[in-house]
Structures are given as C-alpha cells and as structure tokens.
Amino acid sequence: MRDATYDVVTIGGGPAGMAAALAARQAGADRVLIIERDRELGGILQQCIHNGFGLRKFKEELTGPGYADRYIEMVGAAGIDVWLDSTVLAAEAGGRITCVGPTTGLATVEAKAVVHSMGCRERTRGAIRIPGSRPAGVFTAGAAQRMVNMEGYLPGRDVVIIGSGDIGLIMARRMTLEGARVRAVFEIMPYSNGLTRNIVQCLEDFGIPLYLSHCVVAVHGHDRVTGVTVAEVDADLHVKPGTEFDLPCDCVLLSVGLIPENELGRAIGVSTDRITSGAVVDQFRQTSKPGFFAAGNVLHVHDLVDLVSNEAEIAGRSAALFAKGVFGEATHERAVIAGEGLRQVVPQRLSTLEKGKNAIRFFFRSKAPMGPSIIALKTEDGIVWDRKLRVVKPSEMIVADIPVNRFAKASHIEFVLTLDEHPEPLEGAVEEEDA
Amino acid sequence: MTSRVQPIQCIGCPVGCGGEVVLDGDRVVEMRGFTCEKGEAYAAEEVVAPKRMVTTTVRVHGGALHFLPVVSDGPVPKEAIFDCVRLLRGIEVTAPIETGRVIVADALGLGVDFKAARAIAVASDGLRPA
Amino acid sequence: MGEMRGLEPISSKADVVVIGGGVVGCAIARELSRYRLDVVLLEQAPDVATGTSKANSGILHAGFDCEPGTWKARLNVRGAALYAEIAEGLGIPRREIGSLVVAHSDADLATCESLLARGRENGVAGLEIWGADRLRAHEPSISADVAGALWAPTAAVVCPFLATVGFGENAIRNGAKIHTECGVTGLVTAGGRIVAVETTRGRIEARFVVNAAGVHAADVARLAGDDSFTIHPRRGEYILFDRSTGALARSVLFPTPSKVSKGILVSPTVHGNIFIGPNAADVDELDDVETTAPGLDEIISGARKIVPDLPLQNAITEFAGLRAAAGKDFIIGESPIVKGLVHAAGIQSPGLTSAPAIGEAIAEILADLGLKLTPDPTFVPVNPHRPKFTEQTPVEQMARIAADPLAGRVICRCETITEAEIVAAIRAPCGARTIDGVKRRVRAGAGRCQGGFCGPRVTAILARELGIPVTAVRKETLESWLFYARAGLEIREDIDA
C-alpha cells in the first residue's frame, strides 16, 4: 500500500480544489496534494465549453476548459502533487485518507489539514417525483452535457427541458446547435432560475419558449421517450386541472437543481446546513471538525466559478495555517443568521476575527425574487450595515464584503432582506462588489 | 419609412432592464426603459447587428480526449452562428493540441478565428477510458 | 442501430423449454439443470428480470397470510426455507430482518391474532404478538398511535434482480441455455400435445414447455389454444429512498391487511435503502408501468400511517411493477387442454418467495408427466463468489488491484462500484447487456445520483465489452437506445438565428 504524508490535501481537483491547493502553497504549506477521481483536473468545467467564465478572476471571458486550463498550469508550476484517477473511499476525522486508483492502487494519506472540494451533483427525476414511465431518453442536463461535449454523442433529437437552471438553458442552445429540436423549457416556479443572459442567448436567440409556472406531470414511452404531459401550476405549485397538454419529444433533460456532494463531510460528522446541504463553516471555511475545511459547490452551490475560486483560496490558506500549527483554536464563535427574506447565508458562523482583516465576505440567497431591496446586518445594537439592491433573484447570489469594524464585538449577527420603500431613481448598471 | 419599436432585454447586469428601441429603418431614434449607458449601448448594437461568441467542439485524433472545445476569438454576427458550427463540424485535428492554437483562421471571411479552448495531450497509458 | 449483436445461435431442440426469464422461469431452469436434460429458457427482453421480477417489494414473506392448503401457502413456506439454504451460494443478497404487521386498533389486533393462528397452521416459526411498547422499542420511527403488531422473525429481504440472475447464472453453469431477445411467436401442437416453440429467432423442438411468462402467461397459453385462464395485470407503485434514510425501519412494516392486498408498506431493502409502496391498481395494458401523481400520493399517505415522518426529500426514484394476478391461487400444473404444456402462471405475491419451490414443484410435475429426471453428477449448486470491492479487506483489495488495475477504478461514486465489478457483471454467464442490467447486478447507477455521473462511463464500458458502438447501448428494453451519433445530423435550417 502506498503511504504518504501531506500538509494539505484537497479532495477534488475541480476549480475549488485547485484554487485551494494553490492558496495553500502560497500560504506556506510545503506538501500539498490534490486527489481527483477523473483522469484530469478541472472537474465539471471541462464539459462547460461555453464562454463566460473568468471575468472577475482573469478579467477576460474564458470557456470552462479555458478557465480550468489556467489553473492546471498554475498547479503544475506550483509544485503541487496531483493524483488522478483516484477515488477517496474514506476520510477519517484524524486526517487519514484512504483512496484507490488503477495506478495508485490502494493508498493512505496522512493529512494535517483537509479541504473538501468535491463539488455537487444534479437533482434527479426521482427527487422531484415526475410520474410516468421510465424509458430511455431522460437525462440530467449535466450528464447530457458531458455526452455531447466530451464524448460526442447526442442524448436526443427532439428535446424538452424541465427546469430553467443555467445548465438546462446552456444545453438548450447546445442541442440546437447540434441539430436537435428543442421544443420548450418548463419551469415550475413563476420566475426563471437562470441568468438573464442565458435566457436571451440560449432560448430567445433560437426561438425556444420558456413556460413559467408549468411542470411535467408525466413522461411517456416504452423504449424511448415519446412525449410528455405538461400542466400549469397555481401559486402553491399544484397542478391546475384542465391545463394539461401533451408534447411529443424523444428526450427529456432535467435542470432542476444542484446538491452539494457532501457525503465525505457527513461521514466524519461535520455539522451540515439543512438549507445549503453543505457543511456549516466559519469565515475561514473551517467546518465543525477542526482541520477540515470546505469550499466551492460542496459547501454551497455557486453561480460563478470565479467566486468558487475566491472562496477556495480562503479555505486553502486556512488549511495551510492549520497545517503549520498557527491557525489557532476557533473561539468566540457566533452564529450568523439568515433572517427575514433570506434563504441562506455562508459562512454560517464567525469565530475569532483575524488581526488586520478589514472585511469579511458573505454569500446570500434570497427566498424570492424582489424589486428594490435593502440587505442589512442587525446586531444587538440595531442595524450596523446595509446596502441597497436594485433587484434580487434567488438564482443570483448576493455577495457582500462587510467591514469587520461594524460587527467585531457583536454577539447577535443576523442579516435581513427587506423591500426598499424609498428606492433611488434607477441609474447605472449594478456592479457587484468585487474581491 | 415608418418607425418601429423593438423590445430588448438587457443582459448587462442582474437588474435586467426590459427596454425598447425605436428604429427608423436601421437608425435608432429613441431608447426607452434602459437605466444606464452600458445598457443603451448594448441595446443599440443588439437591435441592429447582434453578435455572439460561438463555442463548439471539433474531433481530435490520437488524443486523450476525442473532442476539442473551440471558441471564437471575438463575437460573430448572430446570423452566422449556424454556418460557423457547420464549418467546424467538418474539422478534424490531431493531438497534441496546445491552448490557443488557431483551429480555423478567419472563419467564413468574418475576420474571426476559432481557437483551441484547452490543451489535449497525446493518448498515452494502457488504461484508456473505455 | 437495431440489429441484434453478439447473440448466440439458438438451440434447435430441447427436453424442456421454459418461457419467461423472470425469477420463476430462472428458478425453474436452475432446478431442472440438476438433471441430465436439455433445458432452454426464452426471454423476449435483452435481459432477465425485466418484468414483474424487477419491480416488486423484494420480500421473502414468512408465510402467515396464505390460506392453508393452497399452492401459495405450501410454496411460500418451502421457498423461504430454500432461500435460507441456497441464497448465499448463488450470490443472492438476503437479510433476515423479520416483519411486523402493524395494528392501529383492537380490530387490527384481532386480525393479527388470526394471522398468527393461520401462520402456525402453515408451519411458520417464531410468530409472536407484540404490544405497542415493544413495537416502539424495535421501530423508533413508528407512528405514535400503534396498538401492537404481529412479529414474524423469519421474514427476510432479498434482491429480486440478483435472485433472478443468480438462478439464471447457475442454470447456465449447469448446462441450461438462456436465449434473450427471443420472443415466443407460436406454440406448435400435434395430436393435442406440444411439439415445438416458434420464436422470433427460430423454431425449437420441445418435449415439454413450461409457461412462466408472467403477465404474458395467458397470451402464451393461447398460442397453444389454451384459454383456461386470464391474467389481470395489477400495478403497484413504489418510492425508493437514499441509503442515508436506512434507519427509518429495521424490519418490514406491513399495515394490517385488507382482503385484497398486503397493503402499503415501509421496508428496508436488502441493500439498506428504504422503500414505500405498493398501491394496487388494475390496468389494461401488459406494459403499463407508469407511475402516477395520485398513485404516488396514495403510497405516501399510506406509508405515513406507519411511519409519519417520511424523508421525501431523500427520494431517489419512483417506479411501478405489475402483479400477474390470475385468481386466488397460483396456477401450477399441466394445461387442461394441451399435453406437455405446464403452467407456472398467476404468480403474484408471494411469488418471489415461492420461486425456488415452484422450481421443485414443476420438476415433480414434469416427472409425473413422464420426463425422466436423472441427476447430473456434475451439477454445481453454487455460483462463484464475486465479492463487492467495498466489502473486502485492504489486503484483499490490494491483491485484486494488483491482478486487475480496473479493480482500482471507481466508476459509480455513490455506491463505490469499480470498473472491474462492472466488467465482471457483463462477462458473467447471464451477464448484463444493458445499462439497467448493470445497475441491477452491481448497483452502478442505483444510488443517489441515479447514474448522472456514471451513466456515460457505464455506457462506454458496455460498448467496449459487448463490442458494439455507443449508439447501440440500450437502457433496458429492445429498442431503448440511449444516444445518437453526432456526425451525420443535419443542422436545422428553419431556425431564424
């Protein structure tokens, strides 16, 4: 059996794992290892051949493989060990990792600090209980994307897409360019879950209709899919009787949400956020198990890979400091509460604030779409920070860098999102705060 | 010539202004509903000469992967998207490929190159994917 | 696409042709393979276990609810005992977890008492009536309003696919032939006696034909002019939950039964998942396995009467199966109309449990009808042990990877299934030919992501191992191809870009 000792090990070599490993090296970790189950680094980026990645990180628009390529080069230059084609079987709380691969065989690694960067998986048909038969031709959008873009096969020629998540929208365009007919996208919510840009460039450009407040109530077909039955839903998401209609198709793609692939975290007993399905972390991205950090989509599902990289840098740097023994014990812990109007916040707790740190970045998602709004930080002293937002969508993360001096001494930390009664007159594009 | 009104959904920022452009032929006479200059500039181009980046894949021989993602090095007129994809469908390359290699230069005379979006090494080990 | 590839030529004659590659047909073929006989099993689908055997509760019933004196009562108890003996050797996962008939009222408890009495008459061991406290101690998630339960310690859960495959593989190892993608189109009689079977792949001369065609059994009988029974397909829907919910139930939890059905239950699977279901709906079509929104709601509300707090967010799949209902009892015996045609029909619950005992019963019947059963001294009653990678010790795992590097490549991350295990499942006798066939044998794709990650890889492995293009890989049924070729597709011209 191969045995090795590392300062920092990242489990997963996608954007989060690579950025965390690089940050760990830069923060002084000597021995850093990335364990990746695929045969190359990059994770899901490698199948996202469309562009739009990297505007924040590299100040230019890259494709997914292009974004991955930049990081793969940096990882190669940084003296980071990479085990490809290796799957982690167990990651024990003490930092002992068992993994297996055809060339590595069975190996154990002793890690002083571990970064969980396993990414996420797609919600399936079963999870949302779409009735009907179970023929060939029903795929999650991401699985279809891999088949089309990396293997060169098409999952169908006459396509219906369920859910308006970004992967589904991207696949609507991709399938159209590959010669398939995309009949429609059906979204059960009264608003889209994708970026406006994708609605315009992936659907409207090709005349593909988006039906809001509609769901698929049955899949038909014995061998291959032959069609679906669609219906309109009311405000409680219940089917409106009499609104059902049939649509022929030979393929159904599902883009109905992503779920952190956090099984390794659960296995060692890290506290999990019921809403994000990822770990509960502090501002250093440390989980409830000392020495275990998490970043990227395994922690909470992000919209932009650039933000994944930024978050992973925090986790990687923290892991390096932990490995060096200078991280210090997490004390003065306080919960961060996602209050009124907010579905989730990351980090979910704060621990001892780092000296010299001026601001801490928080990620939020709203419960519902809202017009002009105010996001505010409430402590026992009342509202200590707020910011106006011109528009809020659950599909677009709210990112805020909040000055530490506003809440350094507070024990109650709660964010709220409320309607802005006095919106400023509209002018200028919204610039999200950058790193 | 009579003027016409074309609705344009701005994609510049999360606000997503839904505005209108009033046109007289190809000439923009009026903008309504946009709230910033960036949005108006986008709408003006979108309504007269919309352009898009184009990405697709080309077949690779002898590589660790069978397909290479390629991307246009600038936006392509919207009406030429399908022609570009059709052109690239016929292209085959051989590994190794380095990132940024020009796969098709001046595609269809549009003044746009298609470049390799990533590197692809030569297939090596005996444990090739199935 | 579409042509059959890699199918072996079919036999031209046999002593016994078994029609139907479900658990019953495969168990019969396996039982007959003990003897010096030419046994041929015909299955119209690309794989065994694609009908009723793929979508059922996977329970080995203790046998307390069958009416004494029926085939069901006799074969259930015998079948359950046979599984206890042979399951491990055949590679059939089985866990003896016991079952509970949960009573909510005094009337329910009275029913439990009568089931207990009936069970003792049927020869079921260990039955007890439990009070509410004991029930709650055993099943912490159970509803607060329970009154007690009937405890049957011999009830077990089993993997119904691997039961079918285990019987099928063992039959092949002992000389039987299984022809898949071989539909029966005619039964040839001469002088009132069966003489041959016409199939989509040719004609087979046969001395005896065993009809184990599940929901199609009446149609098969009619091919020989036997219209002595009809099959009423009755659909049951299920919801399967992720293994993380496995603590929800320790034993099989039945409601107190009604006259027509064992009711909607909550049960562990042999693999540690939880399922709820089935409901019961008579359907017209023999292939109507659609789930329905009202049906799923029905099983959710039914299951909540037993376990109120269902983890619906952890559902991983829903499916439906058909029970091949005929009458009150199984139809087992020679056709009243055609000599040499023996029915194993109307096999609804407890059919899975009874299957190996049905095999014995059919062998006895064939012997009575004049088939000479000479034991074959080379009969091997077990299949080679194929351990799961995750259940091996590190030393064993290392040795396995050293011998075959593919044993070190995890393909299915949710269930930790290696490429070597998938390859073995394809290459084995009665091996997998489809994506679902791989899933049912080794569980690649049976986990929480439902093949989202491993589907493309399993497709590529199947194509490589079967020597077929990716476009010829199927999900389950004859024409369930998954992918189209990219090249050759014309770009649509009618889109106004």
PDB file of C-alpha atoms in Angstrom, chain A residues 283-430:
ATOM      1  CA  GLN A 283     -15.316  32.745   7.838  1.00  0.00           C
ATOM      2  CA  PHE A 284     -12.170  30.633   7.366  1.00  0.00           C
ATOM      3  CA  ARG A 285     -14.303  27.919   5.763  1.00  0.00           C
ATOM      4  CA  GLN A 286     -13.466  25.600   8.627  1.00  0.00           C
ATOM      5  CA  THR A 287     -16.178  23.023   9.309  1.00  0.00           C
ATOM      6  CA  SER A 288     -17.228  21.869  12.752  1.00  0.00           C
ATOM      7  CA  LYS A 289     -14.306  19.391  12.641  1.00  0.00           C
ATOM      8  CA  PRO A 290     -11.002  21.212  13.277  1.00  0.00           C
ATOM      9  CA  GLY A 291      -8.629  20.825  10.348  1.00  0.00           C
ATOM     10  CA  PHE A 292     -11.412  20.110   7.873  1.00  0.00           C
ATOM     11  CA  PHE A 293     -12.255  22.938   5.523  1.00  0.00           C
ATOM     12  CA  ALA A 294     -14.761  23.148   2.681  1.00  0.00           C
ATOM     13  CA  ALA A 295     -15.129  25.339  -0.385  1.00  0.00           C
ATOM     14  CA  GLY A 296     -16.928  25.570  -3.668  1.00  0.00           C
ATOM     15  CA  ASN A 297     -20.088  23.771  -4.620  1.00  0.00           C
ATOM     16  CA  VAL A 298     -19.683  21.107  -1.956  1.00  0.00           C
ATOM     17  CA  LEU A 299     -20.222  23.910   0.551  1.00  0.00           C
ATOM     18  CA  HIS A 300     -22.997  25.794  -1.248  1.00  0.00           C
ATOM     19  CA  VAL A 301     -23.906  25.908  -4.894  1.00  0.00           C
ATOM     20  CA  HIS A 302     -22.419  28.977  -6.573  1.00  0.00           C
ATOM     21  CA  ASP A 303     -23.440  30.848  -9.735  1.00  0.00           C
ATOM     22  CA  LEU A 304     -19.960  31.902 -10.799  1.00  0.00           C
ATOM     23  CA  VAL A 305     -16.813  29.831 -10.850  1.00  0.00           C
ATOM     24  CA  ASP A 306     -14.795  32.946 -10.100  1.00  0.00           C
ATOM     25  CA  LEU A 307     -16.473  33.103  -6.704  1.00  0.00           C
ATOM     26  CA  VAL A 308     -15.713  29.423  -6.156  1.00  0.00           C
ATOM     27  CA  SER A 309     -12.044  30.127  -6.734  1.00  0.00           C
ATOM     28  CA  ASN A 310     -12.107  33.042  -4.296  1.00  0.00           C
ATOM     29  CA  GLU A 311     -13.813  31.024  -1.628  1.00  0.00           C
ATOM     30  CA  ALA A 312     -11.432  28.134  -2.112  1.00  0.00           C
ATOM     31  CA  GLU A 313      -8.487  30.481  -1.632  1.00  0.00           C
ATOM     32  CA  ILE A 314      -9.814  31.270   1.827  1.00  0.00           C
ATOM     33  CA  ALA A 315     -10.145  27.583   2.642  1.00  0.00           C
ATOM     34  CA  GLY A 316      -6.739  26.684   1.199  1.00  0.00           C
ATOM     35  CA  ARG A 317      -4.958  29.441   3.061  1.00  0.00           C
ATOM     36  CA  SER A 318      -6.694  28.493   6.325  1.00  0.00           C
ATOM     37  CA  ALA A 319      -5.757  24.855   5.801  1.00  0.00           C
ATOM     38  CA  ALA A 320      -2.112  25.803   5.293  1.00  0.00           C
ATOM     39  CA  LEU A 321      -2.079  27.807   8.510  1.00  0.00           C
ATOM     40  CA  PHE A 322      -3.750  24.941  10.323  1.00  0.00           C
ATOM     41  CA  ALA A 323      -1.142  22.522   8.999  1.00  0.00           C
ATOM     42  CA  LYS A 324       1.618  24.824  10.223  1.00  0.00           C
ATOM     43  CA  GLY A 325       0.027  24.956  13.650  1.00  0.00           C
ATOM     44  CA  VAL A 326      -0.516  28.721  13.567  1.00  0.00           C
ATOM     45  CA  PHE A 327      -4.235  28.708  12.860  1.00  0.00           C
ATOM     46  CA  GLY A 328      -5.280  28.933  16.459  1.00  0.00           C
ATOM     47  CA  GLU A 329      -8.306  27.446  18.061  1.00  0.00           C
ATOM     48  CA  ALA A 330     -11.680  28.692  16.907  1.00  0.00           C
ATOM     49  CA  THR A 331     -13.063  30.729  19.795  1.00  0.00           C
ATOM     50  CA  HIS A 332     -15.600  33.475  20.280  1.00  0.00           C
ATOM     51  CA  GLU A 333     -17.935  31.601  17.995  1.00  0.00           C
ATOM     52  CA  ARG A 334     -21.146  33.276  16.907  1.00  0.00           C
ATOM     53  CA  ALA A 335     -23.885  32.093  14.633  1.00  0.00           C
ATOM     54  CA  VAL A 336     -24.672  34.094  11.523  1.00  0.00           C
ATOM     55  CA  ILE A 337     -28.402  34.081  10.963  1.00  0.00           C
ATOM     56  CA  ALA A 338     -30.183  34.269   7.621  1.00  0.00           C
ATOM     57  CA  GLY A 339     -33.210  36.246   8.770  1.00  0.00           C
ATOM     58  CA  GLU A 340     -36.235  37.700   7.033  1.00  0.00           C
ATOM     59  CA  GLY A 341     -36.199  37.441   3.257  1.00  0.00           C
ATOM     60  CA  LEU A 342     -33.061  35.310   3.115  1.00  0.00           C
ATOM     61  CA  ARG A 343     -32.883  31.622   2.430  1.00  0.00           C
ATOM     62  CA  GLN A 344     -29.259  31.082   3.340  1.00  0.00           C
ATOM     63  CA  VAL A 345     -26.006  32.697   4.352  1.00  0.00           C
ATOM     64  CA  VAL A 346     -22.415  31.440   4.160  1.00  0.00           C
ATOM     65  CA  PRO A 347     -20.426  31.478   6.399  1.00  0.00           C
ATOM     66  CA  GLN A 348     -22.983  30.346   8.938  1.00  0.00           C
ATOM     67  CA  ARG A 349     -20.814  31.266  11.906  1.00  0.00           C
ATOM     68  CA  LEU A 350     -17.963  33.539  12.846  1.00  0.00           C
ATOM     69  CA  SER A 351     -15.038  32.647  15.018  1.00  0.00           C
ATOM     70  CA  THR A 352     -12.169  34.744  16.331  1.00  0.00           C
ATOM     71  CA  LEU A 353     -11.548  37.540  13.860  1.00  0.00           C
ATOM     72  CA  GLU A 354      -8.195  37.627  12.181  1.00  0.00           C
ATOM     73  CA  LYS A 355      -5.962  40.583  13.047  1.00  0.00           C
ATOM     74  CA  GLY A 356      -5.569  43.040  10.211  1.00  0.00           C
ATOM     75  CA  LYS A 357      -8.589  41.718   8.298  1.00  0.00           C
ATOM     76  CA  ASN A 358     -10.766  44.602   7.224  1.00  0.00           C
ATOM     77  CA  ALA A 359     -13.771  42.918   5.700  1.00  0.00           C
ATOM     78  CA  ILE A 360     -15.428  39.552   5.572  1.00  0.00           C
ATOM     79  CA  ARG A 361     -17.278  38.289   2.542  1.00  0.00           C
ATOM     80  CA  PHE A 362     -20.740  36.844   2.957  1.00  0.00           C
ATOM     81  CA  PHE A 363     -22.823  34.993   0.374  1.00  0.00           C
ATOM     82  CA  PHE A 364     -26.608  35.092   0.474  1.00  0.00           C
ATOM     83  CA  ARG A 365     -29.557  33.794  -1.456  1.00  0.00           C
ATOM     84  CA  SER A 366     -32.985  35.359  -1.225  1.00  0.00           C
ATOM     85  CA  LYS A 367     -36.160  33.409  -0.630  1.00  0.00           C
ATOM     86  CA  ALA A 368     -37.989  35.001  -3.558  1.00  0.00           C
ATOM     87  CA  PRO A 369     -37.409  37.481  -6.343  1.00  0.00           C
ATOM     88  CA  MET A 370     -37.735  41.067  -5.148  1.00  0.00           C
ATOM     89  CA  GLY A 371     -37.501  44.503  -6.666  1.00  0.00           C
ATOM     90  CA  PRO A 372     -35.513  47.261  -4.981  1.00  0.00           C
ATOM     91  CA  SER A 373     -34.438  45.878  -1.613  1.00  0.00           C
ATOM     92  CA  ILE A 374     -32.175  46.527   1.313  1.00  0.00           C
ATOM     93  CA  ILE A 375     -29.931  43.904   2.805  1.00  0.00           C
ATOM     94  CA  ALA A 376     -28.977  44.798   6.342  1.00  0.00           C
ATOM     95  CA  LEU A 377     -26.927  43.440   9.217  1.00  0.00           C
ATOM     96  CA  LYS A 378     -28.720  43.516  12.562  1.00  0.00           C
ATOM     97  CA  THR A 379     -26.856  43.128  15.838  1.00  0.00           C
ATOM     98  CA  GLU A 380     -27.914  43.749  19.414  1.00  0.00           C
ATOM     99  CA  ASP A 381     -27.096  47.389  18.648  1.00  0.00           C
ATOM    100  CA  GLY A 382     -29.577  47.559  15.782  1.00  0.00           C
ATOM    101  CA  ILE A 383     -28.746  47.883  12.111  1.00  0.00           C
ATOM    102  CA  VAL A 384     -24.988  48.368  11.755  1.00  0.00           C
ATOM    103  CA  TRP A 385     -24.602  47.940   7.994  1.00  0.00           C
ATOM    104  CA  ASP A 386     -26.882  47.972   4.999  1.00  0.00           C
ATOM    105  CA  ARG A 387     -26.822  48.146   1.242  1.00  0.00           C
ATOM    106  CA  LYS A 388     -29.408  48.905  -1.369  1.00  0.00           C
ATOM    107  CA  LEU A 389     -30.016  46.329  -4.066  1.00  0.00           C
ATOM    108  CA  ARG A 390     -31.911  47.245  -7.199  1.00  0.00           C
ATOM    109  CA  VAL A 391     -33.100  43.753  -7.826  1.00  0.00           C
ATOM    110  CA  VAL A 392     -32.912  40.380  -6.084  1.00  0.00           C
ATOM    111  CA  LYS A 393     -33.288  36.917  -7.588  1.00  0.00           C
ATOM    112  CA  PRO A 394     -32.980  33.577  -5.792  1.00  0.00           C
ATOM    113  CA  SER A 395     -30.894  32.313  -8.699  1.00  0.00           C
ATOM    114  CA  GLU A 396     -28.287  35.025  -8.289  1.00  0.00           C
ATOM    115  CA  MET A 397     -26.168  35.016  -5.165  1.00  0.00           C
ATOM    116  CA  ILE A 398     -25.850  38.241  -3.227  1.00  0.00           C
ATOM    117  CA  VAL A 399     -22.219  38.852  -2.318  1.00  0.00           C
ATOM    118  CA  ALA A 400     -21.210  41.413   0.253  1.00  0.00           C
ATOM    119  CA  ASP A 401     -17.864  42.327   1.777  1.00  0.00           C
ATOM    120  CA  ILE A 402     -18.745  43.765   5.152  1.00  0.00           C
ATOM    121  CA  PRO A 403     -16.316  45.859   7.176  1.00  0.00           C
ATOM    122  CA  VAL A 404     -15.271  43.960  10.274  1.00  0.00           C
ATOM    123  CA  ASN A 405     -15.491  47.018  12.499  1.00  0.00           C
ATOM    124  CA  ARG A 406     -19.281  47.008  12.106  1.00  0.00           C
ATOM    125  CA  PHE A 407     -19.778  43.706  13.918  1.00  0.00           C
ATOM    126  CA  ALA A 408     -16.481  42.854  15.620  1.00  0.00           C
ATOM    127  CA  LYS A 409     -17.913  42.917  19.111  1.00  0.00           C
ATOM    128  CA  ALA A 410     -21.479  41.868  18.332  1.00  0.00           C
ATOM    129  CA  SER A 411     -22.851  38.627  19.674  1.00  0.00           C
ATOM    130  CA  HIS A 412     -26.078  38.636  17.640  1.00  0.00           C
ATOM    131  CA  ILE A 413     -25.415  38.652  13.897  1.00  0.00           C
ATOM    132  CA  GLU A 414     -28.446  38.497  11.683  1.00  0.00           C
ATOM    133  CA  PHE A 415     -28.938  39.532   8.084  1.00  0.00           C
ATOM    134  CA  VAL A 416     -32.323  40.586   6.751  1.00  0.00           C
ATOM    135  CA  LEU A 417     -33.564  41.419   3.287  1.00  0.00           C
ATOM    136  CA  THR A 418     -36.492  43.802   3.055  1.00  0.00           C
ATOM    137  CA  LEU A 419     -38.219  45.805   0.365  1.00  0.00           C
ATOM    138  CA  ASP A 420     -36.728  49.216  -0.197  1.00  0.00           C
ATOM    139  CA  GLU A 421     -39.534  51.706   0.466  1.00  0.00           C
ATOM    140  CA  HIS A 422     -37.521  54.576  -0.967  1.00  0.00           C
ATOM    141  CA  PRO A 423     -35.564  53.253  -3.910  1.00  0.00           C
ATOM    142  CA  GLU A 424     -33.164  55.632  -5.537  1.00  0.00           C
ATOM    143  CA  PRO A 425     -34.005  56.570  -9.084  1.00  0.00           C
ATOM    144  CA  LEU A 426     -32.656  53.972 -11.452  1.00  0.00           C
ATOM    145  CA  GLU A 427     -29.345  54.807 -12.945  1.00  0.00           C
ATOM    146  CA  GLY A 428     -26.231  52.888 -13.786  1.00  0.00           C
ATOM    147  CA  ALA A 429     -25.555  49.198 -14.036  1.00  0.00           C
ATOM    148  CA  VAL A 430     -25.239  47.258 -10.813  1.00  0.00           C
TER     149      VAL A 430
END
